[in-house]
Amino acid sequence: MAKGLPNSHKYIRNNQSPLRFGEDGKFRILHLTDIHEVDPEMDDDENRSIPINRSAETLNVIRRCLELAKPNLVVFGGDNISGYWQEFTYDYMRKTIKKIVEPIAEKNIPLAIVFGNHDAEAEPTCPCLAKENQISVYCEYTNFRGTMNDEDIHGCGNYNLPILSSDGKRTAWNIWCIDSNDYVRDDNYNVMKDEGYGFVHDDQIAWYEKKATELKAKNGGKTVPSLLFQHIPVLQEYDKLTEVGENVPGSVEHNGKFYISADRALLDGALLEGPCPPNKVKSQFESWQKTGDIVAAFFGHDHKNTFTMDIDGIKLVQTPGAGYHTYGGKRGGRLIVIDENKSDTYESETIFIDRITDGEI
């Protein structure tokens, strides 16, 4: 658990201008997830061009998405670095994070992040990878808008970012950044392999509900429409998928079972691999239903999926992976556009970026 850097909330309040809709009433968000960067020097592949090209391709995805999306905010969606590499040192960790932040910092575009299951996976043997250390590097940048946590709750990087109307008189929308944690672990911090991926804990949900209530009270009793970003998707994605036999064309596998997206199950995009949510936990989505502020939730984690589905009026959206130091299909990001005068909808499109290098990567 982490509460935050000393004076971090005071710094953000006093030194950073709030997020704000433009004169046209629009606000543009670029979601870049599963960047999975490492420093090429860490890779001992015999063909040195392979890790060098992987980093070049990844940075090109970031830069080209920035050019095309022209965002008012960038959100890193977790697995920002490939933190399962045992070769990580503190210096390599800093270099890697700074490399993926600098294209955004150069343009002075506000940046928010969430962590994924891999960012600090090797922490038990590489303590330098602790998420508190990583977020401290992000906090060195004046364009960074996140902090560790508002309160002492599970994870690191649980916070919200209000977006003011163009006239600055009201909070028109809100952004939630939530740490979906990494894996189910025992009391000694060992991964319990049969228990699956991490999940959002009850104390995080309680914090979210409390904060949403405070935002509503400050907004004259009206719910503030919100977008939520976290790495690992919710189990409810399977509510729209149909279990089928192993050999059905177009089916994807998850935990030994096979699924397809039946006709009209997806609003757009494609199901290209089995979603990997927590094994059992469903309470986070149920909290969103009760609280009533989440218009859409955006996830990474499953690098190839690009779909949008609607569950009980809440959009669940998968953004394709951006990084080349991991598996994936065509890499890119997602542009999200919200309107200060429309509280129940948004516009969104995937952005795919062509490769710039030749040969094996």
PDB file of C-alpha atoms in Angstrom, residues 39-341:
ATOM      1  CA  ASP A  39      16.459  -1.088 -22.384  1.00  0.00           C
ATOM      2  CA  PRO A  40      18.029  -2.852 -25.408  1.00  0.00           C
ATOM      3  CA  GLU A  41      21.296  -3.131 -23.478  1.00  0.00           C
ATOM      4  CA  MET A  42      19.581  -5.660 -21.204  1.00  0.00           C
ATOM      5  CA  ASP A  43      18.838  -8.029 -24.084  1.00  0.00           C
ATOM      6  CA  ASP A  44      21.664 -10.476 -24.834  1.00  0.00           C
ATOM      7  CA  ASP A  45      20.127 -11.691 -28.084  1.00  0.00           C
ATOM      8  CA  GLU A  46      22.898 -12.645 -30.511  1.00  0.00           C
ATOM      9  CA  ASN A  47      21.318 -10.410 -33.163  1.00  0.00           C
ATOM     10  CA  ARG A  48      21.651  -7.000 -31.518  1.00  0.00           C
ATOM     11  CA  SER A  49      19.436  -5.348 -34.123  1.00  0.00           C
ATOM     12  CA  ILE A  50      16.396  -7.208 -32.794  1.00  0.00           C
ATOM     13  CA  PRO A  51      16.071  -5.457 -29.385  1.00  0.00           C
ATOM     14  CA  ILE A  52      17.206  -2.152 -30.907  1.00  0.00           C
ATOM     15  CA  ASN A  53      14.506  -2.366 -33.572  1.00  0.00           C
ATOM     16  CA  ARG A  54      11.886  -3.371 -31.015  1.00  0.00           C
ATOM     17  CA  SER A  55      12.542  -0.196 -29.050  1.00  0.00           C
ATOM     18  CA  ALA A  56      12.634   1.915 -32.208  1.00  0.00           C
ATOM     19  CA  GLU A  57       9.269   0.513 -33.295  1.00  0.00           C
ATOM     20  CA  THR A  58       7.723   1.055 -29.861  1.00  0.00           C
ATOM     21  CA  LEU A  59       8.877   4.664 -29.651  1.00  0.00           C
ATOM     22  CA  ASN A  60       7.600   5.231 -33.176  1.00  0.00           C
ATOM     23  CA  VAL A  61       4.160   3.972 -32.105  1.00  0.00           C
ATOM     24  CA  ILE A  62       4.149   6.485 -29.245  1.00  0.00           C
ATOM     25  CA  ARG A  63       5.289   9.404 -31.393  1.00  0.00           C
ATOM     26  CA  ARG A  64       2.997   8.666 -34.334  1.00  0.00           C
ATOM     27  CA  CYS A  65      -0.031   8.169 -32.069  1.00  0.00           C
ATOM     28  CA  LEU A  66       0.698  11.554 -30.492  1.00  0.00           C
ATOM     29  CA  GLU A  67       0.850  13.161 -33.931  1.00  0.00           C
ATOM     30  CA  LEU A  68      -2.390  11.573 -35.095  1.00  0.00           C
ATOM     31  CA  ALA A  69      -4.447  11.848 -31.896  1.00  0.00           C
ATOM     32  CA  LYS A  70      -3.395  15.358 -30.833  1.00  0.00           C
ATOM     33  CA  PRO A  71      -4.405  14.522 -27.257  1.00  0.00           C
ATOM     34  CA  ASN A  72      -5.107  16.756 -24.282  1.00  0.00           C
ATOM     35  CA  LEU A  73      -4.179  13.819 -22.022  1.00  0.00           C
ATOM     36  CA  VAL A  74      -2.192  10.623 -22.492  1.00  0.00           C
ATOM     37  CA  VAL A  75      -2.947   7.596 -20.317  1.00  0.00           C
ATOM     38  CA  PHE A  76      -0.448   4.744 -20.067  1.00  0.00           C
ATOM     39  CA  GLY A  77      -2.567   1.637 -19.516  1.00  0.00           C
ATOM     40  CA  GLY A  78      -0.170  -0.623 -17.614  1.00  0.00           C
ATOM     41  CA  ASP A  79       2.681  -2.992 -18.447  1.00  0.00           C
ATOM     42  CA  ASN A  80       4.440   0.211 -19.345  1.00  0.00           C
ATOM     43  CA  ILE A  81       7.740  -1.623 -18.849  1.00  0.00           C
ATOM     44  CA  SER A  82       8.433  -5.362 -19.010  1.00  0.00           C
ATOM     45  CA  GLY A  83       9.171  -5.672 -15.323  1.00  0.00           C
ATOM     46  CA  TYR A  84       9.576  -9.430 -15.368  1.00  0.00           C
ATOM     47  CA  TRP A  85      13.145  -9.086 -16.685  1.00  0.00           C
ATOM     48  CA  GLN A  86      15.604 -10.130 -13.980  1.00  0.00           C
ATOM     49  CA  GLU A  87      18.213  -7.866 -15.597  1.00  0.00           C
ATOM     50  CA  PHE A  88      16.515  -4.697 -14.372  1.00  0.00           C
ATOM     51  CA  THR A  89      18.541  -2.401 -12.137  1.00  0.00           C
ATOM     52  CA  TYR A  90      17.369   0.929 -10.770  1.00  0.00           C
ATOM     53  CA  ASP A  91      19.278   2.752 -13.517  1.00  0.00           C
ATOM     54  CA  TYR A  92      17.772   0.577 -16.249  1.00  0.00           C
ATOM     55  CA  MET A  93      14.312   1.125 -14.772  1.00  0.00           C
ATOM     56  CA  ARG A  94      14.791   4.912 -14.778  1.00  0.00           C
ATOM     57  CA  LYS A  95      16.176   4.939 -18.319  1.00  0.00           C
ATOM     58  CA  THR A  96      13.315   2.819 -19.599  1.00  0.00           C
ATOM     59  CA  ILE A  97      10.570   4.929 -18.029  1.00  0.00           C
ATOM     60  CA  LYS A  98      12.173   8.195 -19.098  1.00  0.00           C
ATOM     61  CA  LYS A  99      12.467   6.906 -22.664  1.00  0.00           C
ATOM     62  CA  ILE A 100       8.707   6.318 -22.997  1.00  0.00           C
ATOM     63  CA  VAL A 101       7.724   9.511 -21.147  1.00  0.00           C
ATOM     64  CA  GLU A 102       9.970  11.950 -22.991  1.00  0.00           C
ATOM     65  CA  PRO A 103       8.024  12.057 -26.296  1.00  0.00           C
ATOM     66  CA  ILE A 104       5.019  13.219 -24.267  1.00  0.00           C
ATOM     67  CA  ALA A 105       6.978  15.527 -21.962  1.00  0.00           C
ATOM     68  CA  GLU A 106       8.600  17.198 -24.986  1.00  0.00           C
ATOM     69  CA  LYS A 107       5.145  18.320 -26.075  1.00  0.00           C
ATOM     70  CA  ASN A 108       4.106  19.157 -22.486  1.00  0.00           C
ATOM     71  CA  ILE A 109       1.013  16.963 -22.794  1.00  0.00           C
ATOM     72  CA  PRO A 110      -0.470  15.901 -19.443  1.00  0.00           C
ATOM     73  CA  LEU A 111       0.274  12.250 -18.643  1.00  0.00           C
ATOM     74  CA  ALA A 112      -1.470   9.792 -16.329  1.00  0.00           C
ATOM     75  CA  ILE A 113      -0.584   6.139 -15.778  1.00  0.00           C
ATOM     76  CA  VAL A 114      -1.876   2.940 -14.305  1.00  0.00           C
ATOM     77  CA  PHE A 115       0.252  -0.106 -13.571  1.00  0.00           C
ATOM     78  CA  GLY A 116      -0.161  -3.598 -15.020  1.00  0.00           C
ATOM     79  CA  ASN A 117       0.649  -7.083 -13.827  1.00  0.00           C
ATOM     80  CA  HIS A 118       4.127  -7.016 -15.372  1.00  0.00           C
ATOM     81  CA  ASP A 119       5.466  -3.569 -14.390  1.00  0.00           C
ATOM     82  CA  ALA A 120       6.864  -4.803 -11.077  1.00  0.00           C
ATOM     83  CA  GLU A 121       6.562  -8.563 -11.499  1.00  0.00           C
ATOM     84  CA  ALA A 122      10.246  -9.234 -10.692  1.00  0.00           C
ATOM     85  CA  GLU A 123      10.175  -7.023  -7.584  1.00  0.00           C
ATOM     86  CA  PRO A 124      10.823  -9.959  -5.184  1.00  0.00           C
ATOM     87  CA  THR A 125      14.272 -10.402  -6.781  1.00  0.00           C
ATOM     88  CA  CYS A 126      14.649  -6.835  -8.138  1.00  0.00           C
ATOM     89  CA  PRO A 127      13.400  -4.541  -5.326  1.00  0.00           C
ATOM     90  CA  CYS A 128      14.209  -1.486  -7.445  1.00  0.00           C
ATOM     91  CA  LEU A 129      11.104  -2.308  -9.512  1.00  0.00           C
ATOM     92  CA  ALA A 130       8.681  -1.472  -6.695  1.00  0.00           C
ATOM     93  CA  LYS A 131       5.820   0.543  -8.143  1.00  0.00           C
ATOM     94  CA  GLU A 132       6.515   3.288  -5.609  1.00  0.00           C
ATOM     95  CA  ASN A 133       9.986   3.651  -7.155  1.00  0.00           C
ATOM     96  CA  GLN A 134       8.575   3.666 -10.657  1.00  0.00           C
ATOM     97  CA  ILE A 135       5.916   6.273 -10.020  1.00  0.00           C
ATOM     98  CA  SER A 136       8.550   8.469  -8.377  1.00  0.00           C
ATOM     99  CA  VAL A 137      10.308   8.617 -11.757  1.00  0.00           C
ATOM    100  CA  TYR A 138       7.079   9.661 -13.482  1.00  0.00           C
ATOM    101  CA  CYS A 139       6.604  12.316 -10.815  1.00  0.00           C
ATOM    102  CA  GLU A 140       9.865  13.967 -11.875  1.00  0.00           C
ATOM    103  CA  TYR A 141       8.046  15.276 -14.948  1.00  0.00           C
ATOM    104  CA  THR A 142       6.008  18.453 -14.654  1.00  0.00           C
ATOM    105  CA  ASN A 143       3.438  17.117 -17.129  1.00  0.00           C
ATOM    106  CA  PHE A 144       2.677  14.073 -14.953  1.00  0.00           C
ATOM    107  CA  ARG A 145      -0.741  14.290 -13.305  1.00  0.00           C
ATOM    108  CA  GLY A 146      -0.811  11.167 -11.163  1.00  0.00           C
ATOM    109  CA  THR A 147       0.239  10.343  -7.650  1.00  0.00           C
ATOM    110  CA  MET A 148       0.702   7.182  -5.598  1.00  0.00           C
ATOM    111  CA  ASN A 149      -2.622   6.887  -3.769  1.00  0.00           C
ATOM    112  CA  ASP A 150      -5.143   9.208  -2.200  1.00  0.00           C
ATOM    113  CA  GLU A 151      -5.418   6.919   0.824  1.00  0.00           C
ATOM    114  CA  ASP A 152      -3.743   3.840   2.295  1.00  0.00           C
ATOM    115  CA  ILE A 153      -5.328   1.253   0.020  1.00  0.00           C
ATOM    116  CA  HIS A 154      -4.126  -1.671  -2.056  1.00  0.00           C
ATOM    117  CA  GLY A 155      -1.974  -0.998  -5.071  1.00  0.00           C
ATOM    118  CA  CYS A 156      -0.147   2.103  -6.224  1.00  0.00           C
ATOM    119  CA  GLY A 157      -1.533   4.784  -8.491  1.00  0.00           C
ATOM    120  CA  ASN A 158      -5.194   4.983  -7.466  1.00  0.00           C
ATOM    121  CA  TYR A 159      -6.366   8.535  -8.153  1.00  0.00           C
ATOM    122  CA  ASN A 160      -8.858  10.601 -10.115  1.00  0.00           C
ATOM    123  CA  LEU A 161      -8.460  13.563 -12.445  1.00  0.00           C
ATOM    124  CA  PRO A 162     -11.400  15.991 -12.784  1.00  0.00           C
ATOM    125  CA  ILE A 163     -11.788  17.749 -16.138  1.00  0.00           C
ATOM    126  CA  LEU A 164     -13.195  21.264 -15.923  1.00  0.00           C
ATOM    127  CA  SER A 165     -15.643  22.692 -18.431  1.00  0.00           C
ATOM    128  CA  SER A 166     -14.243  25.115 -21.002  1.00  0.00           C
ATOM    129  CA  ASP A 167     -15.333  28.082 -18.881  1.00  0.00           C
ATOM    130  CA  GLY A 168     -13.740  26.538 -15.776  1.00  0.00           C
ATOM    131  CA  LYS A 169     -16.928  26.788 -13.741  1.00  0.00           C
ATOM    132  CA  ARG A 170     -17.735  23.107 -13.212  1.00  0.00           C
ATOM    133  CA  THR A 171     -16.321  19.611 -13.300  1.00  0.00           C
ATOM    134  CA  ALA A 172     -17.716  18.335 -16.572  1.00  0.00           C
ATOM    135  CA  TRP A 173     -16.103  14.873 -16.592  1.00  0.00           C
ATOM    136  CA  ASN A 174     -13.810  12.790 -14.411  1.00  0.00           C
ATOM    137  CA  ILE A 175     -11.027  10.279 -15.050  1.00  0.00           C
ATOM    138  CA  TRP A 176     -10.404   7.309 -12.722  1.00  0.00           C
ATOM    139  CA  CYS A 177      -6.988   5.639 -12.718  1.00  0.00           C
ATOM    140  CA  ILE A 178      -7.076   2.343 -10.824  1.00  0.00           C
ATOM    141  CA  ASP A 179      -4.358  -0.204 -10.013  1.00  0.00           C
ATOM    142  CA  SER A 180      -5.764  -3.633 -10.866  1.00  0.00           C
ATOM    143  CA  ASN A 181      -2.727  -5.173  -9.095  1.00  0.00           C
ATOM    144  CA  ASP A 182      -0.736  -8.047 -10.568  1.00  0.00           C
ATOM    145  CA  TYR A 183      -1.351 -11.594  -9.280  1.00  0.00           C
ATOM    146  CA  VAL A 184      -2.993 -13.259  -6.328  1.00  0.00           C
ATOM    147  CA  ARG A 185      -0.163 -13.627  -3.808  1.00  0.00           C
ATOM    148  CA  ASP A 186       0.256 -15.327  -0.438  1.00  0.00           C
ATOM    149  CA  ASP A 187       1.359 -13.678   2.812  1.00  0.00           C
ATOM    150  CA  ASN A 188       5.002 -14.025   1.732  1.00  0.00           C
ATOM    151  CA  TYR A 189       4.311 -12.224  -1.544  1.00  0.00           C
ATOM    152  CA  ASN A 190       4.685 -15.392  -3.576  1.00  0.00           C
ATOM    153  CA  VAL A 191       2.464 -15.734  -6.637  1.00  0.00           C
ATOM    154  CA  MET A 192      -0.295 -18.312  -6.179  1.00  0.00           C
ATOM    155  CA  LYS A 193      -0.188 -19.644  -9.735  1.00  0.00           C
ATOM    156  CA  ASP A 194      -3.558 -21.389  -9.668  1.00  0.00           C
ATOM    157  CA  GLU A 195      -5.395 -18.285  -8.409  1.00  0.00           C
ATOM    158  CA  GLY A 196      -4.964 -16.171 -11.524  1.00  0.00           C
ATOM    159  CA  TYR A 197      -4.464 -12.474 -12.066  1.00  0.00           C
ATOM    160  CA  GLY A 198      -4.803  -9.688  -9.548  1.00  0.00           C
ATOM    161  CA  PHE A 199      -7.959  -7.707  -8.956  1.00  0.00           C
ATOM    162  CA  VAL A 200      -9.243  -4.473  -7.466  1.00  0.00           C
ATOM    163  CA  HIS A 201      -9.608  -4.955  -3.707  1.00  0.00           C
ATOM    164  CA  ASP A 202     -12.494  -3.988  -1.445  1.00  0.00           C
ATOM    165  CA  ASP A 203     -10.627  -1.034   0.075  1.00  0.00           C
ATOM    166  CA  GLN A 204      -9.990   0.366  -3.426  1.00  0.00           C
ATOM    167  CA  ILE A 205     -13.684  -0.002  -4.258  1.00  0.00           C
ATOM    168  CA  ALA A 206     -14.658   1.730  -1.009  1.00  0.00           C
ATOM    169  CA  TRP A 207     -12.280   4.594  -1.843  1.00  0.00           C
ATOM    170  CA  TYR A 208     -13.761   4.917  -5.336  1.00  0.00           C
ATOM    171  CA  GLU A 209     -17.335   4.997  -4.013  1.00  0.00           C
ATOM    172  CA  LYS A 210     -16.438   7.561  -1.353  1.00  0.00           C
ATOM    173  CA  LYS A 211     -14.645   9.781  -3.862  1.00  0.00           C
ATOM    174  CA  ALA A 212     -17.485   9.509  -6.385  1.00  0.00           C
ATOM    175  CA  THR A 213     -19.928  10.592  -3.681  1.00  0.00           C
ATOM    176  CA  GLU A 214     -17.744  13.615  -2.878  1.00  0.00           C
ATOM    177  CA  LEU A 215     -17.571  14.579  -6.558  1.00  0.00           C
ATOM    178  CA  LYS A 216     -21.353  14.298  -6.825  1.00  0.00           C
ATOM    179  CA  ALA A 217     -21.858  16.532  -3.793  1.00  0.00           C
ATOM    180  CA  LYS A 218     -19.512  19.169  -5.235  1.00  0.00           C
ATOM    181  CA  ASN A 219     -21.445  18.974  -8.515  1.00  0.00           C
ATOM    182  CA  GLY A 220     -24.741  20.030  -6.970  1.00  0.00           C
ATOM    183  CA  GLY A 221     -25.908  16.475  -6.413  1.00  0.00           C
ATOM    184  CA  LYS A 222     -25.410  15.462 -10.041  1.00  0.00           C
ATOM    185  CA  THR A 223     -23.294  12.422 -10.867  1.00  0.00           C
ATOM    186  CA  VAL A 224     -20.071  13.373 -12.652  1.00  0.00           C
ATOM    187  CA  PRO A 225     -19.733  11.254 -15.826  1.00  0.00           C
ATOM    188  CA  SER A 226     -16.477   9.329 -15.733  1.00  0.00           C
ATOM    189  CA  LEU A 227     -14.097   7.230 -17.769  1.00  0.00           C
ATOM    190  CA  LEU A 228     -12.056   4.589 -15.967  1.00  0.00           C
ATOM    191  CA  PHE A 229      -8.632   3.220 -16.894  1.00  0.00           C
ATOM    192  CA  GLN A 230      -7.057   0.083 -15.465  1.00  0.00           C
ATOM    193  CA  HIS A 231      -4.918  -2.702 -16.861  1.00  0.00           C
ATOM    194  CA  ILE A 232      -6.710  -5.989 -16.163  1.00  0.00           C
ATOM    195  CA  PRO A 233     -10.279  -6.222 -17.483  1.00  0.00           C
ATOM    196  CA  VAL A 234     -13.292  -7.226 -15.429  1.00  0.00           C
ATOM    197  CA  LEU A 235     -14.783 -10.722 -15.470  1.00  0.00           C
ATOM    198  CA  GLN A 236     -18.058  -9.382 -16.874  1.00  0.00           C
ATOM    199  CA  GLU A 237     -16.502  -9.310 -20.353  1.00  0.00           C
ATOM    200  CA  TYR A 238     -17.448 -12.982 -20.522  1.00  0.00           C
ATOM    201  CA  ASP A 239     -21.125 -12.053 -20.136  1.00  0.00           C
ATOM    202  CA  LYS A 240     -21.084 -11.174 -23.846  1.00  0.00           C
ATOM    203  CA  LEU A 241     -19.077 -14.182 -25.017  1.00  0.00           C
ATOM    204  CA  THR A 242     -20.508 -17.577 -25.912  1.00  0.00           C
ATOM    205  CA  GLU A 243     -18.812 -20.843 -24.927  1.00  0.00           C
ATOM    206  CA  VAL A 244     -18.331 -23.221 -27.839  1.00  0.00           C
ATOM    207  CA  GLY A 245     -16.411 -26.344 -28.793  1.00  0.00           C
ATOM    208  CA  GLU A 246     -12.681 -26.343 -29.348  1.00  0.00           C
ATOM    209  CA  ASN A 247     -12.742 -26.435 -33.146  1.00  0.00           C
ATOM    210  CA  VAL A 248     -15.252 -23.668 -33.830  1.00  0.00           C
ATOM    211  CA  PRO A 249     -13.729 -21.184 -36.330  1.00  0.00           C
ATOM    212  CA  GLY A 250     -12.819 -17.853 -34.735  1.00  0.00           C
ATOM    213  CA  SER A 251     -12.986 -19.172 -31.188  1.00  0.00           C
ATOM    214  CA  VAL A 252     -10.507 -18.066 -28.528  1.00  0.00           C
ATOM    215  CA  GLU A 253      -9.282 -20.024 -25.521  1.00  0.00           C
ATOM    216  CA  HIS A 254      -9.336 -19.125 -21.832  1.00  0.00           C
ATOM    217  CA  ASN A 255      -8.665 -21.528 -18.968  1.00  0.00           C
ATOM    218  CA  GLY A 256      -9.239 -24.545 -21.209  1.00  0.00           C
ATOM    219  CA  LYS A 257     -12.590 -23.328 -22.557  1.00  0.00           C
ATOM    220  CA  PHE A 258     -13.374 -21.778 -25.929  1.00  0.00           C
ATOM    221  CA  TYR A 259     -15.466 -18.722 -26.743  1.00  0.00           C
ATOM    222  CA  ILE A 260     -16.746 -16.663 -29.635  1.00  0.00           C
ATOM    223  CA  SER A 261     -18.416 -13.291 -29.846  1.00  0.00           C
ATOM    224  CA  ALA A 262     -21.887 -14.049 -31.115  1.00  0.00           C
ATOM    225  CA  ASP A 263     -23.697 -11.796 -33.557  1.00  0.00           C
ATOM    226  CA  ARG A 264     -23.993  -8.219 -32.201  1.00  0.00           C
ATOM    227  CA  ALA A 265     -22.145  -9.121 -28.975  1.00  0.00           C
ATOM    228  CA  LEU A 266     -19.489  -6.543 -29.830  1.00  0.00           C
ATOM    229  CA  LEU A 267     -20.264  -2.940 -30.707  1.00  0.00           C
ATOM    230  CA  ASP A 268     -17.005  -2.625 -32.661  1.00  0.00           C
ATOM    231  CA  GLY A 269     -13.510  -4.028 -32.889  1.00  0.00           C
ATOM    232  CA  ALA A 270     -12.485  -7.660 -32.686  1.00  0.00           C
ATOM    233  CA  LEU A 271     -12.070 -10.540 -30.241  1.00  0.00           C
ATOM    234  CA  LEU A 272      -8.667 -11.989 -31.161  1.00  0.00           C
ATOM    235  CA  GLU A 273      -7.629 -13.697 -27.919  1.00  0.00           C
ATOM    236  CA  GLY A 274      -9.302 -14.908 -24.753  1.00  0.00           C
ATOM    237  CA  PRO A 275      -9.711 -12.029 -22.277  1.00  0.00           C
ATOM    238  CA  CYS A 276      -7.754 -12.628 -19.057  1.00  0.00           C
ATOM    239  CA  PRO A 277      -9.636 -11.046 -16.130  1.00  0.00           C
ATOM    240  CA  PRO A 278      -9.385 -12.210 -12.504  1.00  0.00           C
ATOM    241  CA  ASN A 279     -10.736 -15.711 -12.032  1.00  0.00           C
ATOM    242  CA  LYS A 280     -13.671 -14.997  -9.721  1.00  0.00           C
ATOM    243  CA  VAL A 281     -13.972 -11.389  -8.560  1.00  0.00           C
ATOM    244  CA  LYS A 282     -17.010  -9.512  -9.917  1.00  0.00           C
ATOM    245  CA  SER A 283     -17.566  -6.901  -7.216  1.00  0.00           C
ATOM    246  CA  GLN A 284     -15.795  -4.003  -8.944  1.00  0.00           C
ATOM    247  CA  PHE A 285     -18.206  -3.893 -11.880  1.00  0.00           C
ATOM    248  CA  GLU A 286     -21.126  -4.255  -9.477  1.00  0.00           C
ATOM    249  CA  SER A 287     -19.817  -1.170  -7.663  1.00  0.00           C
ATOM    250  CA  TRP A 288     -19.817   0.753 -10.947  1.00  0.00           C
ATOM    251  CA  GLN A 289     -23.417  -0.254 -11.519  1.00  0.00           C
ATOM    252  CA  LYS A 290     -24.392   0.960  -8.058  1.00  0.00           C
ATOM    253  CA  THR A 291     -22.459   4.224  -8.232  1.00  0.00           C
ATOM    254  CA  GLY A 292     -23.681   5.075 -11.720  1.00  0.00           C
ATOM    255  CA  ASP A 293     -20.862   7.323 -12.933  1.00  0.00           C
ATOM    256  CA  ILE A 294     -18.837   5.051 -15.235  1.00  0.00           C
ATOM    257  CA  VAL A 295     -19.677   5.649 -18.896  1.00  0.00           C
ATOM    258  CA  ALA A 296     -16.830   3.447 -20.149  1.00  0.00           C
ATOM    259  CA  ALA A 297     -13.878   1.488 -18.765  1.00  0.00           C
ATOM    260  CA  PHE A 298     -10.727   1.023 -20.841  1.00  0.00           C
ATOM    261  CA  PHE A 299      -8.355  -1.905 -20.450  1.00  0.00           C
ATOM    262  CA  GLY A 300      -5.109  -3.297 -21.833  1.00  0.00           C
ATOM    263  CA  HIS A 301      -3.592  -6.658 -20.817  1.00  0.00           C
ATOM    264  CA  ASP A 302      -4.922  -8.625 -23.804  1.00  0.00           C
ATOM    265  CA  HIS A 303      -2.660  -7.236 -26.509  1.00  0.00           C
ATOM    266  CA  LYS A 304      -4.620  -8.225 -29.613  1.00  0.00           C
ATOM    267  CA  ASN A 305      -8.192  -7.406 -28.567  1.00  0.00           C
ATOM    268  CA  THR A 306      -9.742  -4.193 -29.852  1.00  0.00           C
ATOM    269  CA  PHE A 307     -13.425  -4.672 -29.039  1.00  0.00           C
ATOM    270  CA  THR A 308     -16.082  -2.590 -27.348  1.00  0.00           C
ATOM    271  CA  MET A 309     -19.001  -4.268 -25.594  1.00  0.00           C
ATOM    272  CA  ASP A 310     -21.907  -2.918 -23.563  1.00  0.00           C
ATOM    273  CA  ILE A 311     -22.762  -4.485 -20.220  1.00  0.00           C
ATOM    274  CA  ASP A 312     -25.710  -2.895 -18.405  1.00  0.00           C
ATOM    275  CA  GLY A 313     -25.082   0.453 -20.104  1.00  0.00           C
ATOM    276  CA  ILE A 314     -21.358   0.517 -19.286  1.00  0.00           C
ATOM    277  CA  LYS A 315     -18.942   0.196 -22.210  1.00  0.00           C
ATOM    278  CA  LEU A 316     -16.021  -2.204 -21.711  1.00  0.00           C
ATOM    279  CA  VAL A 317     -13.260  -1.317 -24.157  1.00  0.00           C
ATOM    280  CA  GLN A 318     -10.028  -3.099 -25.076  1.00  0.00           C
ATOM    281  CA  THR A 319      -7.127  -1.115 -26.530  1.00  0.00           C
ATOM    282  CA  PRO A 320      -4.459  -2.894 -28.624  1.00  0.00           C
ATOM    283  CA  GLY A 321      -0.917  -3.152 -27.312  1.00  0.00           C
ATOM    284  CA  ALA A 322       1.685  -0.569 -28.297  1.00  0.00           C
ATOM    285  CA  GLY A 323       4.976  -2.343 -27.595  1.00  0.00           C
ATOM    286  CA  TYR A 324       7.228  -4.662 -29.565  1.00  0.00           C
ATOM    287  CA  HIS A 325       9.133  -6.314 -26.700  1.00  0.00           C
ATOM    288  CA  THR A 326       6.143  -8.633 -26.317  1.00  0.00           C
ATOM    289  CA  TYR A 327       3.609 -10.530 -28.432  1.00  0.00           C
ATOM    290  CA  GLY A 328       0.865  -8.747 -30.298  1.00  0.00           C
ATOM    291  CA  GLY A 329      -0.929  -8.040 -33.522  1.00  0.00           C
ATOM    292  CA  LYS A 330      -0.755  -4.663 -35.196  1.00  0.00           C
ATOM    293  CA  ARG A 331       0.419  -2.145 -32.619  1.00  0.00           C
ATOM    294  CA  GLY A 332      -1.162   1.187 -31.820  1.00  0.00           C
ATOM    295  CA  GLY A 333      -3.385   3.014 -29.349  1.00  0.00           C
ATOM    296  CA  ARG A 334      -6.871   4.409 -28.911  1.00  0.00           C
ATOM    297  CA  LEU A 335      -8.209   7.941 -29.259  1.00  0.00           C
ATOM    298  CA  ILE A 336     -11.125   8.835 -26.986  1.00  0.00           C
ATOM    299  CA  VAL A 337     -13.026  12.109 -27.392  1.00  0.00           C
ATOM    300  CA  ILE A 338     -15.513  13.417 -24.843  1.00  0.00           C
ATOM    301  CA  ASP A 339     -17.813  16.443 -25.026  1.00  0.00           C
ATOM    302  CA  GLU A 340     -18.453  18.686 -22.042  1.00  0.00           C
ATOM    303  CA  ASN A 341     -22.137  18.911 -22.976  1.00  0.00           C
TER     304      ASN A 341
END
